[in-house]
Amino acid sequence: MRSFPASCLLAGIAVLAAPPAKANERRDGGKLLLTGGVSGIEGAAGGGLASWAVIAGSETRDGTGGTAHATYVALPDFSLASLGAAIGLLDRVELSYAYQRFDTRAAGATLGLGRGFAFGQHVVGAKLRLVGDAVWDQDTPLPQISAGVQYKLADQRATVRAVGARATRDADFYLAATKLWLAGGMVFDATLRLTRANQFGLLGFGGDRERARTAQVEASVGKLLAPNLLVGAEYRTRPDNLGFARERDGFDVFAAWAAGRHLSITAAYADLGPIATRPGQHGLFLSLQGGF
């Protein structure tokens, strides 16, 4: 199992916000500050737990932008790290990749896996903006709407099968709607996801309780307190497929700060519920994203 260098274990919650501006004022060469969001743990632009309708990178329909992220979530019994990158083409198409590493630390021994046993997962994503513009369509309530897919491949196949998963690779499909109100400095997102992923896919897909994909909801709300500071919260429902370890919904509250046009840092409190029979998995969520 590959491990991340310690310098990369920083973590990501996504931001979408913009400083007050008129809806017809485009910045030459790119988007307004932060309107491309930051990277979620699965690599797509949006929130830390939710994939939004925005396209990664700082460029508008006239160019190509990109991001790279490092994410770390510190929980009482486990830790989760994610590294990845995304590219946005003409503010219309997004292609993304993330590698997640879930470390069982000391809990691995009591679970019969061995101390420090780690699950890994590759996530390859694509997103297409269908209609609307989250920022510039200020004279209409129509949000920006995008459709996306994330193909996930768990790399501990024997163990994932042993815990009851039906598959070690599968795809999530989602439809996201995102709207930013410049006058009030508010951002809202609602995402519908079809998935059968166990713990985001790290424990495979499907199980003895449920084999098929189910519809899950992701929601985000944020308030801009300053041109470079956004606070907010996210909520994500998740399937409960495995009989041996019940899975519940997750949420976070966050504060995200843009150090400049090319760097954002986010801190959050995240509650992911029980994981692999261990209750109360909540803790610090940190993120670092660079972009152009």
Short mmCIF file of C-alpha atoms in Angstrom, two decimals, residues 53-150:
data_model
loop_
_atom_site.label_atom_id
_atom_site.label_comp_id
_atom_site.label_asym_id
_atom_site.label_seq_id
_atom_site.Cartn_x
_atom_site.Cartn_y
_atom_site.Cartn_z
CA ALA A 53 -22.14 22.20 -10.25
CA VAL A 54 -19.13 24.53 -10.60
CA ILE A 55 -16.18 23.68 -12.85
CA ALA A 56 -12.65 23.46 -11.41
CA GLY A 57 -10.07 26.15 -12.06
CA SER A 58 -10.00 29.94 -12.34
CA GLU A 59 -10.56 30.30 -16.07
CA THR A 60 -13.82 31.23 -17.78
CA ARG A 61 -15.22 29.93 -21.06
CA ASP A 62 -12.22 31.52 -22.78
CA GLY A 63 -9.55 29.29 -21.23
CA THR A 64 -8.44 26.20 -19.35
CA GLY A 65 -7.93 26.13 -15.59
CA GLY A 66 -6.86 23.56 -13.06
CA THR A 67 -6.44 22.71 -9.39
CA ALA A 68 -4.45 20.36 -7.16
CA HIS A 69 -5.43 19.49 -3.62
CA ALA A 70 -4.19 17.78 -0.47
CA THR A 71 -6.73 16.71 2.16
CA TYR A 72 -6.48 15.22 5.65
CA VAL A 73 -9.26 14.23 8.05
CA ALA A 74 -8.21 13.30 11.60
CA LEU A 75 -10.77 11.09 13.40
CA PRO A 76 -10.59 9.45 16.85
CA ASP A 77 -9.83 5.96 15.48
CA PHE A 78 -8.97 6.52 11.83
CA SER A 79 -7.56 9.06 9.39
CA LEU A 80 -8.38 9.84 5.78
CA ALA A 81 -6.07 11.51 3.27
CA SER A 82 -6.80 12.52 -0.31
CA LEU A 83 -4.53 13.82 -3.05
CA GLY A 84 -5.72 14.80 -6.51
CA ALA A 85 -6.06 17.23 -9.37
CA ALA A 86 -8.75 18.54 -11.70
CA ILE A 87 -8.84 20.43 -14.97
CA GLY A 88 -11.62 22.69 -16.21
CA LEU A 89 -12.08 23.11 -19.97
CA LEU A 90 -13.77 26.33 -21.12
CA ASP A 91 -15.78 26.39 -17.88
CA ARG A 92 -17.90 23.63 -19.41
CA VAL A 93 -16.17 20.28 -18.79
CA GLU A 94 -14.27 19.10 -15.71
CA LEU A 95 -11.98 16.05 -15.50
CA SER A 96 -10.68 15.00 -12.08
CA TYR A 97 -8.67 12.36 -10.27
CA ALA A 98 -8.16 11.64 -6.56
CA TYR A 99 -6.46 8.93 -4.56
CA GLN A 100 -7.83 8.32 -1.07
CA ARG A 101 -6.00 6.51 1.72
CA PHE A 102 -7.93 5.42 4.83
CA ASP A 103 -5.62 4.43 7.71
CA THR A 104 -7.09 2.20 10.45
CA ARG A 105 -4.19 3.05 12.82
CA ALA A 106 -4.44 1.14 16.13
CA ALA A 107 -8.07 0.19 15.45
CA GLY A 108 -6.87 -2.07 12.65
CA ALA A 109 -5.54 -4.57 15.17
CA THR A 110 -8.83 -4.85 17.08
CA LEU A 111 -10.69 -5.22 13.77
CA GLY A 112 -8.48 -8.16 12.84
CA LEU A 113 -6.76 -6.31 10.00
CA GLY A 114 -3.47 -5.46 11.62
CA ARG A 115 -2.29 -2.20 13.14
CA GLY A 116 -1.95 0.53 10.52
CA PHE A 117 -3.82 -1.42 7.84
CA ALA A 118 -4.91 1.00 5.09
CA PHE A 119 -7.65 0.98 2.49
CA GLY A 120 -7.08 2.88 -0.75
CA GLN A 121 -9.28 4.05 -3.57
CA HIS A 122 -8.83 5.68 -6.98
CA VAL A 123 -11.58 8.09 -8.10
CA VAL A 124 -11.75 9.27 -11.72
CA GLY A 125 -14.41 11.90 -12.39
CA ALA A 126 -16.01 13.85 -15.21
CA LYS A 127 -18.53 16.70 -15.01
CA LEU A 128 -20.49 18.59 -17.67
CA ARG A 129 -22.17 21.96 -17.13
CA LEU A 130 -25.63 21.67 -18.67
CA VAL A 131 -27.31 25.04 -18.13
CA GLY A 132 -26.97 28.26 -16.15
CA ASP A 133 -24.10 30.10 -14.55
CA ALA A 134 -23.83 30.09 -10.75
CA VAL A 135 -22.30 33.59 -10.68
CA TRP A 136 -23.25 35.61 -13.74
CA ASP A 137 -26.94 34.73 -14.03
CA GLN A 138 -27.88 37.11 -11.19
CA ASP A 139 -31.06 38.32 -12.90
CA THR A 140 -32.65 34.85 -12.84
CA PRO A 141 -33.23 32.27 -10.09
CA LEU A 142 -31.95 29.53 -12.41
CA PRO A 143 -28.92 27.85 -10.82
CA GLN A 144 -25.97 26.36 -12.60
CA ILE A 145 -26.77 22.69 -13.21
CA SER A 146 -24.16 20.04 -13.99
CA ALA A 147 -24.16 16.27 -14.42
CA GLY A 148 -21.25 14.17 -13.25
CA VAL A 149 -19.89 10.68 -12.88
CA GLN A 150 -17.20 9.31 -10.55
#
